[in-house]
Tab-separated table of N, CA and C in Angstrom:
chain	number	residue	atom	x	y	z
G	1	UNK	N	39.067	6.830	27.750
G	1	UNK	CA	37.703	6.867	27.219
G	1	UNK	C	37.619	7.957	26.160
G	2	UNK	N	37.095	7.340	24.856
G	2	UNK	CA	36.936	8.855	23.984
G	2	UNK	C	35.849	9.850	23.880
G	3	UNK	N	36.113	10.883	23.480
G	3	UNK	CA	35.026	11.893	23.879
G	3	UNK	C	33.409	11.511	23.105
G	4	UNK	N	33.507	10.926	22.309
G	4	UNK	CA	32.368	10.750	21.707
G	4	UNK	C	31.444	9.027	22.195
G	5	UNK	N	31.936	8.679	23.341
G	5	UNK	CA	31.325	7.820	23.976
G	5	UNK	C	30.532	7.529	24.560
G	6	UNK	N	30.397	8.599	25.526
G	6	UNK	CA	28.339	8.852	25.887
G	6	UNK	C	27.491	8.614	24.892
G	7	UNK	N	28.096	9.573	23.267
G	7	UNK	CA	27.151	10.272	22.607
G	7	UNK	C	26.669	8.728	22.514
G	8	UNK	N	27.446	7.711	21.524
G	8	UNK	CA	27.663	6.393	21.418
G	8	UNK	C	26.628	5.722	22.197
G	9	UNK	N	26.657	5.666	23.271
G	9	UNK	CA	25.936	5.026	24.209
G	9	UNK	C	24.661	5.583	24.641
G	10	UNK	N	24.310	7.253	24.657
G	10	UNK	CA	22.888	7.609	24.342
G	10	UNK	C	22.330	7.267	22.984
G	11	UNK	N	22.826	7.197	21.651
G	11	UNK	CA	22.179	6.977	20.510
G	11	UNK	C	22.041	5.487	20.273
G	12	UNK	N	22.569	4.341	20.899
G	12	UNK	CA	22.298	3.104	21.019
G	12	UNK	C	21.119	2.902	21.920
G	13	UNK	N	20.967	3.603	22.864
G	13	UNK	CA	19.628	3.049	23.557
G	13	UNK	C	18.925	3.625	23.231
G	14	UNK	N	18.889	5.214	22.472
G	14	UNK	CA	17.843	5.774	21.727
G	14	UNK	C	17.391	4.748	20.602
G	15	UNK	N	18.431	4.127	19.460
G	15	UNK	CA	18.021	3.198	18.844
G	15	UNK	C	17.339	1.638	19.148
G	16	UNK	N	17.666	1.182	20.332
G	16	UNK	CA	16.820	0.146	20.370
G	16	UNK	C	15.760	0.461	21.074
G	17	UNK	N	15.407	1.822	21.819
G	17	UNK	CA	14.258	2.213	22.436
G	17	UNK	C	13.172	2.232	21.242
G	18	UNK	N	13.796	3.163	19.943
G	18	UNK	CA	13.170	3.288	18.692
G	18	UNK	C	12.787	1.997	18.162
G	19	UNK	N	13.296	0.769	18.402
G	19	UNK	CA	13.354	-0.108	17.364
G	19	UNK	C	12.873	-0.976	18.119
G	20	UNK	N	12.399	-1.244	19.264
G	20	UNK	CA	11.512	-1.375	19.971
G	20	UNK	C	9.743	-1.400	20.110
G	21	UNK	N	9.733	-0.027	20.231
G	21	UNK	CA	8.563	0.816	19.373
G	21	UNK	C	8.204	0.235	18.135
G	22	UNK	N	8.643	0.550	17.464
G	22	UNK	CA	8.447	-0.042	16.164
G	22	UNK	C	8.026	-1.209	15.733
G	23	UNK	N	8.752	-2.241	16.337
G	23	UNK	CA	8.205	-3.510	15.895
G	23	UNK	C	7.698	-4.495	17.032
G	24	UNK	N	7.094	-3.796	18.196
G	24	UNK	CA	5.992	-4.210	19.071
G	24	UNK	C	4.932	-4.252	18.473
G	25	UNK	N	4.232	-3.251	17.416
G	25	UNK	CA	2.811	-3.736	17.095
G	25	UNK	C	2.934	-5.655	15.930
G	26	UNK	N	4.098	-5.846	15.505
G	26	UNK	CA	4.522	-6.681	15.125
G	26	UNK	C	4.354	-8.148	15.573
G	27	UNK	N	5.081	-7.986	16.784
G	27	UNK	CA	5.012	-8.739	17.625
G	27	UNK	C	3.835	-9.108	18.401
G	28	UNK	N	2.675	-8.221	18.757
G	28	UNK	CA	1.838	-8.441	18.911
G	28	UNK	C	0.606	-9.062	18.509
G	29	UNK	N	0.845	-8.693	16.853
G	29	UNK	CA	-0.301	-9.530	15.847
G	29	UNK	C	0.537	-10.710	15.764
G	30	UNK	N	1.674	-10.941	16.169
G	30	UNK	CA	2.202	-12.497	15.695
G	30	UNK	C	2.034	-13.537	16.877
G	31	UNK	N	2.509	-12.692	17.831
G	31	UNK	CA	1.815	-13.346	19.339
G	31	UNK	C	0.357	-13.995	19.177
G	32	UNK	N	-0.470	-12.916	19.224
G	32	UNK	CA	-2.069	-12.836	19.057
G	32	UNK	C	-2.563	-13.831	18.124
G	33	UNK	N	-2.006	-13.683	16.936
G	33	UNK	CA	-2.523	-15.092	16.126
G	33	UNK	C	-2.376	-16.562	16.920
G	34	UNK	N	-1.722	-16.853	17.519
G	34	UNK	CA	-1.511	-17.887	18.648
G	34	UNK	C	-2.132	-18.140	20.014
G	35	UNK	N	-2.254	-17.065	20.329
G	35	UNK	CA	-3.365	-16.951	21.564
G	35	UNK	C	-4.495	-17.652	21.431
G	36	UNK	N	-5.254	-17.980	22.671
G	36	UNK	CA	-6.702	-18.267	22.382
G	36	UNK	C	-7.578	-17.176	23.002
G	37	UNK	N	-8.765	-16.911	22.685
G	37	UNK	CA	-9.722	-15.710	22.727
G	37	UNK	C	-9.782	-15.169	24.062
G	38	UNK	N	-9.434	-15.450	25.240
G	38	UNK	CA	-9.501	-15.881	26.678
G	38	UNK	C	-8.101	-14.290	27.328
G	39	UNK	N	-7.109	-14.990	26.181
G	39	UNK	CA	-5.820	-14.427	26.111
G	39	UNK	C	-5.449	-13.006	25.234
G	40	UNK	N	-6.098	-13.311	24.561
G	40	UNK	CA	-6.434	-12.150	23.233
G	40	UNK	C	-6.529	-10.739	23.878
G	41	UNK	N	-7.719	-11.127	24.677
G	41	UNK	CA	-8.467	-10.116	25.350
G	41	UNK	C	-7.834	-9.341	26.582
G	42	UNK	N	-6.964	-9.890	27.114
G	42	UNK	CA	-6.029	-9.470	28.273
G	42	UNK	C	-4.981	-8.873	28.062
G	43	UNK	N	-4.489	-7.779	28.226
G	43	UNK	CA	-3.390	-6.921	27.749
G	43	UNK	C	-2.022	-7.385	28.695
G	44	UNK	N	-2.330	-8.111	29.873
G	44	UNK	CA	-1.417	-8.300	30.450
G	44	UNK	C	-0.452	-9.818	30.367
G	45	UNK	N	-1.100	-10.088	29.065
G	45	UNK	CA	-0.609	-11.577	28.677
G	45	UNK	C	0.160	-11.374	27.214
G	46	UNK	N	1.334	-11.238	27.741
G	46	UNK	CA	2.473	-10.948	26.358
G	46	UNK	C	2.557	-12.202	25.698
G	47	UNK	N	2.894	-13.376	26.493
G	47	UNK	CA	2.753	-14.147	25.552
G	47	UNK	C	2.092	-15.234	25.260
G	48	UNK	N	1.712	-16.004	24.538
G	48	UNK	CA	0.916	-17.176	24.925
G	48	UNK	C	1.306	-18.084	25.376
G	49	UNK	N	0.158	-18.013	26.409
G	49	UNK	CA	0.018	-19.126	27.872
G	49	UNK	C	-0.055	-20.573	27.092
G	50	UNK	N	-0.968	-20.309	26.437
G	50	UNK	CA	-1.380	-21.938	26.135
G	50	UNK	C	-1.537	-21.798	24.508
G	51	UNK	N	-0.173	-21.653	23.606
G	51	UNK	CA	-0.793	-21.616	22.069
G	51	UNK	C	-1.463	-22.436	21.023
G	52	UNK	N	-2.207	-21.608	20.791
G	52	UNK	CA	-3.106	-22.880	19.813
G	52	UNK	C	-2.848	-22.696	18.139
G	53	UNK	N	-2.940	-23.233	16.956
G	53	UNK	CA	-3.531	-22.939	15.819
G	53	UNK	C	-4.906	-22.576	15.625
G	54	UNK	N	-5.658	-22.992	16.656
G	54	UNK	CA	-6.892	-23.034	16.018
G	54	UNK	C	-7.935	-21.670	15.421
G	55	UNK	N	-7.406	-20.551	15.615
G	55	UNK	CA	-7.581	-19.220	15.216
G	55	UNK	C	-7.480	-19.461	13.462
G	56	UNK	N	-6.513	-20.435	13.186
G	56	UNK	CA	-5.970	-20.074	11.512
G	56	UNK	C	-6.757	-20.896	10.994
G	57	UNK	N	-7.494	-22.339	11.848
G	57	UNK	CA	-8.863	-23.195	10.993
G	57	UNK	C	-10.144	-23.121	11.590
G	58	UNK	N	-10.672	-22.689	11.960
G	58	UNK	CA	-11.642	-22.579	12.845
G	58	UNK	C	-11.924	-21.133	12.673
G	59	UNK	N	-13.609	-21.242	11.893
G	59	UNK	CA	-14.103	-19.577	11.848
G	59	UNK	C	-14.943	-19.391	13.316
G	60	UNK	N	-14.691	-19.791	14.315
G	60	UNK	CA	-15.359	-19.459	15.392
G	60	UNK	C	-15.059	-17.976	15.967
G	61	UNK	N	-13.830	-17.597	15.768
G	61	UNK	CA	-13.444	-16.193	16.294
G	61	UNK	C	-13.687	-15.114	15.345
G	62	UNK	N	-14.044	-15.319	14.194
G	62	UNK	CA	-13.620	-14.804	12.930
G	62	UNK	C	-13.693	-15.141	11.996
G	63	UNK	N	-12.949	-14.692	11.286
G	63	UNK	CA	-12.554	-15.114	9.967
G	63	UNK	C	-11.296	-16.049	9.539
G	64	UNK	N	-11.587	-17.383	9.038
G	64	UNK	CA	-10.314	-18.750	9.196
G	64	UNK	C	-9.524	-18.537	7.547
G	65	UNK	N	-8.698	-19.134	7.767
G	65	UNK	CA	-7.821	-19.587	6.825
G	65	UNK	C	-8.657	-20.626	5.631
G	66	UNK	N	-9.562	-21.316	6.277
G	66	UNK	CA	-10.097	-22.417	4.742
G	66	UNK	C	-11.383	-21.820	5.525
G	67	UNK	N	-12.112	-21.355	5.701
G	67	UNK	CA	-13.458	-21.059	5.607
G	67	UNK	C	-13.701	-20.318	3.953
G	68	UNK	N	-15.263	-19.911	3.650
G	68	UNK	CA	-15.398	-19.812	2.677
G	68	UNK	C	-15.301	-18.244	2.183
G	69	UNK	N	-15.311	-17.509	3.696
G	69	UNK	CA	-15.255	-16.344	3.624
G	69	UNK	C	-13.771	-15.797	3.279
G	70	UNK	N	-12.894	-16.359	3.629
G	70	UNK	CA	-11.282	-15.672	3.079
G	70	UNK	C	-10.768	-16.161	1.697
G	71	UNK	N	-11.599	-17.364	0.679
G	71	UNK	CA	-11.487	-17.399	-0.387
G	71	UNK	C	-12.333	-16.627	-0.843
G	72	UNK	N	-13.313	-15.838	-0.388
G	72	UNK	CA	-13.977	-14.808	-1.061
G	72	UNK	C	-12.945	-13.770	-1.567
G	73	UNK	N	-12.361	-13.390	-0.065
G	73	UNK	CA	-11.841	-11.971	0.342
G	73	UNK	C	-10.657	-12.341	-0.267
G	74	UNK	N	-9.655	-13.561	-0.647
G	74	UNK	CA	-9.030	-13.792	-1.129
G	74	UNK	C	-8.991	-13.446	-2.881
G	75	UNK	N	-9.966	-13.655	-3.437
G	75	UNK	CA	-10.524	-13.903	-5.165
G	75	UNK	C	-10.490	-12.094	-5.287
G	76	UNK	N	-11.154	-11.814	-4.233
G	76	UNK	CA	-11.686	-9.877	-4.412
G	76	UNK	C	-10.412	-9.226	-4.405
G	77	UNK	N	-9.239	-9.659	-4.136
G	77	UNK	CA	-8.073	-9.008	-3.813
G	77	UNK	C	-7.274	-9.308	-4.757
G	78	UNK	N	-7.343	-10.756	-5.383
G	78	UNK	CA	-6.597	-10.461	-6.322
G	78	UNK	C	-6.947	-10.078	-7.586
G	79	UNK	N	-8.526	-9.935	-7.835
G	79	UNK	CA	-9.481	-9.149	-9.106
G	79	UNK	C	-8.700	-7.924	-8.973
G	80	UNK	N	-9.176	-6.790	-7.832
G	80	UNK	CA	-8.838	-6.032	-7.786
G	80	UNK	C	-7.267	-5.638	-8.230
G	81	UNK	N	-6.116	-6.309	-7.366
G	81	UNK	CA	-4.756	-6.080	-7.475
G	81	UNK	C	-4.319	-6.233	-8.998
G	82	UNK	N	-4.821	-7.522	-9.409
G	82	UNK	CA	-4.405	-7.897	-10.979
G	82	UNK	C	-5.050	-6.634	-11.557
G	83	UNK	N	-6.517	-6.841	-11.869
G	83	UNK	CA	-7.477	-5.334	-12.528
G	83	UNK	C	-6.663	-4.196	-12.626
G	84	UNK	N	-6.695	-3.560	-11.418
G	84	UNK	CA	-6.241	-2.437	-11.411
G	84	UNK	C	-4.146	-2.027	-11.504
G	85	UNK	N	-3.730	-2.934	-11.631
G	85	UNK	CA	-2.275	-2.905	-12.189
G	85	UNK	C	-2.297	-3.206	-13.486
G	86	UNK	N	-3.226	-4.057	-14.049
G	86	UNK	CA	-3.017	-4.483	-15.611
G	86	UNK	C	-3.540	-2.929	-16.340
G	87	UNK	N	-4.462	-2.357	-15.595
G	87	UNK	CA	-5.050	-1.157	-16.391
G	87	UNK	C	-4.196	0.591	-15.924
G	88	UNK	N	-3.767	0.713	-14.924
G	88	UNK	CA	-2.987	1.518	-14.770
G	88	UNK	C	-1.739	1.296	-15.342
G	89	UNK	N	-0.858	0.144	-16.020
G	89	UNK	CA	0.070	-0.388	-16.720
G	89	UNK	C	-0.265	0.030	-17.909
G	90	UNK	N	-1.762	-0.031	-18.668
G	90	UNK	CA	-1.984	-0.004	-19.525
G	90	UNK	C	-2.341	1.652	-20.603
G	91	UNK	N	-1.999	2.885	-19.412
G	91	UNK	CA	-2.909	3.486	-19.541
G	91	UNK	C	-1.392	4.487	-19.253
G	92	UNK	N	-0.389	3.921	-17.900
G	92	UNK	CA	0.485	4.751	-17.504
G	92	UNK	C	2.175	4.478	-18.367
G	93	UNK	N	2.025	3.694	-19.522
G	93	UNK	CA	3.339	2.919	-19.741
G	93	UNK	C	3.485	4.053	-21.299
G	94	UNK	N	2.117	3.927	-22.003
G	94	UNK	CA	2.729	4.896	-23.669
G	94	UNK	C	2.574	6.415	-22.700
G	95	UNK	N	2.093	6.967	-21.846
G	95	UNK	CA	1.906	8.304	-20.991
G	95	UNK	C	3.272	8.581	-21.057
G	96	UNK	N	3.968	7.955	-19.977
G	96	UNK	CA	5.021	8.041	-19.440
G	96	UNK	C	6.221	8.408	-20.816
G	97	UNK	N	6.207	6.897	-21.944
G	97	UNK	CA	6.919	7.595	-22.744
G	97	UNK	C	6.928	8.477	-23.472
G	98	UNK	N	5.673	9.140	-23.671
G	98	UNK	CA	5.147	10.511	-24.510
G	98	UNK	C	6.132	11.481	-24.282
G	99	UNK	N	5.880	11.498	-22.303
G	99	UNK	CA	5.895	12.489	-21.649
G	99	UNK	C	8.012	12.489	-21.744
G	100	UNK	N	8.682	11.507	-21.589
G	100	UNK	CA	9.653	11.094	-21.715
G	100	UNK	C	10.844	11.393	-22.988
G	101	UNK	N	10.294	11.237	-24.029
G	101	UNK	CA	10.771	11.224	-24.946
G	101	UNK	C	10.449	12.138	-26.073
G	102	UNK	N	9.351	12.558	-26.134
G	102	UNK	CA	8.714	13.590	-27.279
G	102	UNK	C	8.408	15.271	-26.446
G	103	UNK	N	8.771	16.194	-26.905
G	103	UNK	CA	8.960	17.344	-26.445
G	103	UNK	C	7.738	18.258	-27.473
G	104	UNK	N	6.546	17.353	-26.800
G	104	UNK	CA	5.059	18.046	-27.354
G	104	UNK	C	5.352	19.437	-26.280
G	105	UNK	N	4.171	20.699	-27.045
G	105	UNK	CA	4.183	22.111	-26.778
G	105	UNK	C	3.605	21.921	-25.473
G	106	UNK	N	2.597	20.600	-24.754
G	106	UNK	CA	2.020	21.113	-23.242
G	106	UNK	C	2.130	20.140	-22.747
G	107	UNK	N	3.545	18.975	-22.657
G	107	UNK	CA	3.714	18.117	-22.202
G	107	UNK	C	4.191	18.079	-20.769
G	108	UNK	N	4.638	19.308	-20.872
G	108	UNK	CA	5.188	19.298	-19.340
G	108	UNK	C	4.809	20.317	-18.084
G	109	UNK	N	3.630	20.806	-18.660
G	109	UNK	CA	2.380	21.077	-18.404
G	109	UNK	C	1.460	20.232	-17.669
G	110	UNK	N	1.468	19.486	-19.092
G	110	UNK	CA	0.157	18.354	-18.625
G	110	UNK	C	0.777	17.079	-17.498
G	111	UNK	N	1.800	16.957	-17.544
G	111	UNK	CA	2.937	15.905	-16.667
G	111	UNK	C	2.877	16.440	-15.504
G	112	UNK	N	2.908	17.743	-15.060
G	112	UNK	CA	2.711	18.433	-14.079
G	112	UNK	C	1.520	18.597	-13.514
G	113	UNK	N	0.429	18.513	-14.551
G	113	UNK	CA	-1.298	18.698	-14.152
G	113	UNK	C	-1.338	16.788	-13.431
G	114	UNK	N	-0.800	15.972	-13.994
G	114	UNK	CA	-1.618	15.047	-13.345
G	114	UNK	C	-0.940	14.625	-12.490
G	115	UNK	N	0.322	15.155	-12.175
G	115	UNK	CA	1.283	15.089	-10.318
G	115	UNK	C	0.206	15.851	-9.709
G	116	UNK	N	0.195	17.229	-10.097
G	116	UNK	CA	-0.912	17.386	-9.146
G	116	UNK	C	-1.954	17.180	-8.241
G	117	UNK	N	-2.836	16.395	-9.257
G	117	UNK	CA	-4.386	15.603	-9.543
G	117	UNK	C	-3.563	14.336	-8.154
G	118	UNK	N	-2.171	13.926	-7.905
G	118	UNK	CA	-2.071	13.104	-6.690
G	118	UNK	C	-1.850	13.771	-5.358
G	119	UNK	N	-2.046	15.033	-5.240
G	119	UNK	CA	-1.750	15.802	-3.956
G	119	UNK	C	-3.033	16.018	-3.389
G	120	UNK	N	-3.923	15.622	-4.389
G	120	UNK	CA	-5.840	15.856	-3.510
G	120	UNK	C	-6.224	14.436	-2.804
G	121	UNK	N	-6.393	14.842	-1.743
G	121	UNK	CA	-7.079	13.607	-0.792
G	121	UNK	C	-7.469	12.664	-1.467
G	122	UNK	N	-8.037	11.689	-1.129
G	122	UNK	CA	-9.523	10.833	-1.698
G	122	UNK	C	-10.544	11.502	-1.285
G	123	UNK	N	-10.585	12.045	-0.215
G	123	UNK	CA	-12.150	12.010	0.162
G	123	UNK	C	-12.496	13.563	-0.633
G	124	UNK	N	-11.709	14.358	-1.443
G	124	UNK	CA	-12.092	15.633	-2.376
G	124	UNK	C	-12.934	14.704	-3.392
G	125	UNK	N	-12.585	13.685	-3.817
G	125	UNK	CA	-13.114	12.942	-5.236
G	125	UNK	C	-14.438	12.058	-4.772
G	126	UNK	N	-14.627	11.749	-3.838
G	126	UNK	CA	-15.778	10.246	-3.359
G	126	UNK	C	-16.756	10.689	-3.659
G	127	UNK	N	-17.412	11.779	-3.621
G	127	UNK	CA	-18.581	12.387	-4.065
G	127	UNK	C	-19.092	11.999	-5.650
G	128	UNK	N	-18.021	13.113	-6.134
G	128	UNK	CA	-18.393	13.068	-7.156
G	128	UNK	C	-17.862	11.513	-8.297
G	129	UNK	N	-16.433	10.973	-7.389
G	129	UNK	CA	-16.733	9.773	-8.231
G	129	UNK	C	-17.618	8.575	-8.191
G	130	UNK	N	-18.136	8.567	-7.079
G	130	UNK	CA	-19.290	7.798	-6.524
G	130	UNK	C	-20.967	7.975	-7.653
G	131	UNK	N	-20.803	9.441	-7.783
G	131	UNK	CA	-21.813	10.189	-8.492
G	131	UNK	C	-21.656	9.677	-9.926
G	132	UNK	N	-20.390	10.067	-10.809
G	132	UNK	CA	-19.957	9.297	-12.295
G	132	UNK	C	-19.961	7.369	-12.349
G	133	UNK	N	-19.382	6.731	-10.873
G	133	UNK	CA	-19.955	5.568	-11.328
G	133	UNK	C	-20.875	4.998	-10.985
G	134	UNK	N	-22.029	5.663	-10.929
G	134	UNK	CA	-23.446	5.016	-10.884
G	134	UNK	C	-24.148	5.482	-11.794
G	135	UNK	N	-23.738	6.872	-12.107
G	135	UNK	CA	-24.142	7.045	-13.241
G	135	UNK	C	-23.888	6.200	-14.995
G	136	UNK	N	-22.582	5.819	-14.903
G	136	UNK	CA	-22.299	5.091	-15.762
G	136	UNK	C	-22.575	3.740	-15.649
G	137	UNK	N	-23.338	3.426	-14.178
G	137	UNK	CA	-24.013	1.549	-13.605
G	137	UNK	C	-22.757	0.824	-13.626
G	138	UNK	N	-21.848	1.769	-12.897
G	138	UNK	CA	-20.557	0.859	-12.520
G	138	UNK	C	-20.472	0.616	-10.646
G	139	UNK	N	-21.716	1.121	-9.956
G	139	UNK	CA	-21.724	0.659	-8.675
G	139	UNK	C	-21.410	-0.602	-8.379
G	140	UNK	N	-20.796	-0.553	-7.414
G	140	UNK	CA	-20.924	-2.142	-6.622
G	140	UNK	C	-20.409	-3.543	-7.253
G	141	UNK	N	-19.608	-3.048	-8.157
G	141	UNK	CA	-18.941	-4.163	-9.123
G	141	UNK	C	-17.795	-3.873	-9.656
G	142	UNK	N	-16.641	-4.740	-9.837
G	142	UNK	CA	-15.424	-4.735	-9.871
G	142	UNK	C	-14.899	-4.073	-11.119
G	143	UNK	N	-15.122	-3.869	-11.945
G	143	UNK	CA	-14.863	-2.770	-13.359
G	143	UNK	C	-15.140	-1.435	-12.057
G	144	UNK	N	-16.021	-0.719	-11.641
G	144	UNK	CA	-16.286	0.559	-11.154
G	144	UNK	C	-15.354	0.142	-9.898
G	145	UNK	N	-14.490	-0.575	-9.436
G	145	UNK	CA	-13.779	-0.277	-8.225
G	145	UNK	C	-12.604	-0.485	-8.958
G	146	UNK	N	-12.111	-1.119	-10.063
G	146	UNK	CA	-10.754	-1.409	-10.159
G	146	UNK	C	-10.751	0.041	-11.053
G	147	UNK	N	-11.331	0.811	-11.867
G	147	UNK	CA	-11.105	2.185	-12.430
G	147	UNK	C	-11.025	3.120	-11.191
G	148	UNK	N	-12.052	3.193	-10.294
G	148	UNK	CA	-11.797	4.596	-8.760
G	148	UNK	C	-10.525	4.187	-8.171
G	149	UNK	N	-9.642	2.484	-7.923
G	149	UNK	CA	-8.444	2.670	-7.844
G	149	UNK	C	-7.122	2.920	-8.643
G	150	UNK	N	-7.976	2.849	-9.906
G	150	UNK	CA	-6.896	3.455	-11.149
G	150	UNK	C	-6.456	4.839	-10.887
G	151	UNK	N	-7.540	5.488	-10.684
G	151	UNK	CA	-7.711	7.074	-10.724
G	151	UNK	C	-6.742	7.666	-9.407
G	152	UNK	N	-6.219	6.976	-8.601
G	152	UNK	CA	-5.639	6.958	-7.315
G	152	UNK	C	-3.987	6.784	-7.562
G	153	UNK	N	-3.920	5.266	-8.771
G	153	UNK	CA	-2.862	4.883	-8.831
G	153	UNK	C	-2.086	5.213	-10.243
G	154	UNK	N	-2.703	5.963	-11.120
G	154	UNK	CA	-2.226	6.530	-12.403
G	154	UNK	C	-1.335	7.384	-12.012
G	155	UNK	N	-1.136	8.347	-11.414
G	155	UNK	CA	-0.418	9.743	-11.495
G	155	UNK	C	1.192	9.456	-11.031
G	156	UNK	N	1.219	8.380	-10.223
G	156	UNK	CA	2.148	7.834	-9.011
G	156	UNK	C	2.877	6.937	-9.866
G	157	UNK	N	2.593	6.121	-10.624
G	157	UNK	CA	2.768	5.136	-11.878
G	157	UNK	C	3.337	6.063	-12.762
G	158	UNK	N	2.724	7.044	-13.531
G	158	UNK	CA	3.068	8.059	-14.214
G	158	UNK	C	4.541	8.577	-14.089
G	159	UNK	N	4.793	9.158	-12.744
G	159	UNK	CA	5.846	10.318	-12.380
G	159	UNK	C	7.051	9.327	-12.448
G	160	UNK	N	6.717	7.399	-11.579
G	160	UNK	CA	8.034	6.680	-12.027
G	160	UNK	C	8.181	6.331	-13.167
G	161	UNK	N	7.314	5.763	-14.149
G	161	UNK	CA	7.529	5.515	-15.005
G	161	UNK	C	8.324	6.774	-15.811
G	162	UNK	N	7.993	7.635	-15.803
G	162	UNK	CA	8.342	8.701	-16.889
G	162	UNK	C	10.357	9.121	-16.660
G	163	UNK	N	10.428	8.821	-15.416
G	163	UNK	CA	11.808	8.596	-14.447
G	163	UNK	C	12.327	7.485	-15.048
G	164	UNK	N	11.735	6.577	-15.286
G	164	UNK	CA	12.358	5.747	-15.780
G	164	UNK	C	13.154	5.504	-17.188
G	165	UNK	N	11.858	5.684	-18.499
G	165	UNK	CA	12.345	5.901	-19.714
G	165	UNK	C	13.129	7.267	-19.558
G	166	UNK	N	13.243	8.397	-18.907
G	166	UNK	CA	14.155	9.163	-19.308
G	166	UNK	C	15.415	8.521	-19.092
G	167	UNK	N	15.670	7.545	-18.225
G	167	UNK	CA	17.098	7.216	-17.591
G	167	UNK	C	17.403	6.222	-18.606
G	168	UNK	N	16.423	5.810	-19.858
G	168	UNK	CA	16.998	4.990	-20.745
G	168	UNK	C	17.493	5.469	-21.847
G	169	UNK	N	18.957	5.317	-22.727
G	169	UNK	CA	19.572	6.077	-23.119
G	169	UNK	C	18.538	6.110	-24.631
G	170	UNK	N	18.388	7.178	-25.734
G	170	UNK	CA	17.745	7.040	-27.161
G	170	UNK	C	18.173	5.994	-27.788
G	171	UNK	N	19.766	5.934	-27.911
G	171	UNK	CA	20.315	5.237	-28.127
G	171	UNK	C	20.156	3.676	-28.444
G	172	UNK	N	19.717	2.925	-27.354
G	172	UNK	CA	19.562	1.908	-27.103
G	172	UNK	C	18.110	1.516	-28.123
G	173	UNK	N	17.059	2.446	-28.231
G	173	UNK	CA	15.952	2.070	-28.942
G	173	UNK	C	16.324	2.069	-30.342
C-alpha cells in the first residue's frame, strides 16, 4: 500500500461530499419543475412521485411557459440584455483603446478611477441614481434602467477590454 493512499481516499470523499453540495440545489429545481404542488411542498419527497409537465403550461401555480406573463418577462430581458450590452459596447470599446494604446498624461489615472468606481456596492449609488433618473424623467422606463445597468457594467467591460487591445500586437493595425 503506498503512503499517500489514505490521503487519496480522504480527498475523494471530500470531493464528492463537495460536489454533492454543490449541485443538490440543482437537482432540486430540476426535480421540482416536475413535481406537482402537493409534492413541491414536502421536503421529504426527493423525487417525483407522480411527474407532471403541467407546471411548464399551465399558469395555475405561477408563472407558465406560454402564458402572457413570461412573454412579457421574456421581451423585458431581452430589451434590457440587448440595451444595455449594445451601449456599454458602445461607450467601453474606443475607452478601452484610448486607455490601451495612447499614453495620454492622466490615462492611467483615469483607468484606475473607473476600476475603482466598480469596488462601491450598488446600494452606495441607488439614492442618488434613482434621484438623477427622475430627474432627467427616465423613471420607470427602459432607457433609465438599461443606463443604471450600464453604470454597473462599464468599468468591468472597461478593465477586459483594455486587456485585451493591449495583447494585440501595433503591428497588426
Amino acid at each position: 500500500m503506498r503512503k499517500d493512499t489514505p490521503f487519496r481516499i480522504v480527498f475523494a470523499v471530500f470531493l464528492i461530499t463537495f460536489y454533492l453540495l454543490e449541485f443538490f440545489p440543482i437537482y432540486w429545481l430540476i426535480t421540482g419543475a416536475f413535481k406537482n404542488f402537493d409534492d413541491l411542498l414536502n421536503p421529504a419527497v426527493l423525487f417525483p412521485i407522480r411527474p407532471t409537465l403541467e407546471n411548464f403550461f399551465s399558469g395555475q401555480y405561477g408563472y407558465a411557459l406560454t402564458g402572457d406573463v413570461f412573454l412579457i418577462q421574456l421581451r423585458n430581458t431581452l430589451i434590457m440584455a440587448i440595451g444595455t450590452s449594445l451601449v456599454t459596447l458602445i461607450l467601453a470599446i474606443p475607452t478601452s483603446y484610448i486607455f490601451a494604446r495612447y499614453r495620454l498624461k492622466f490615462s492611467k489615472i483615469l483607468a484606475q478611477l473607473i476600476l475603482f468606481t466598480y469596488l462601491f456596492p450598488a446600494t452606495y449609488v441607488v439614492i442618488p441614481l434613482s434621484y438623477w433618473l427622475s430627474e432627467l424623467g427616465l423613471m420607470d422606463n427602459y432607457l433609465g434602467a438599461i443606463l443604471a445597468q450600464t453604470l454597473f457594467t462599464f468599468p468591468f467591460s472597461c478593465m477586459i477590454l483594455t486587456g485585451y487591445f493591449q495583447s494585440i500586437p501595433k503591428e497588426i493595425e
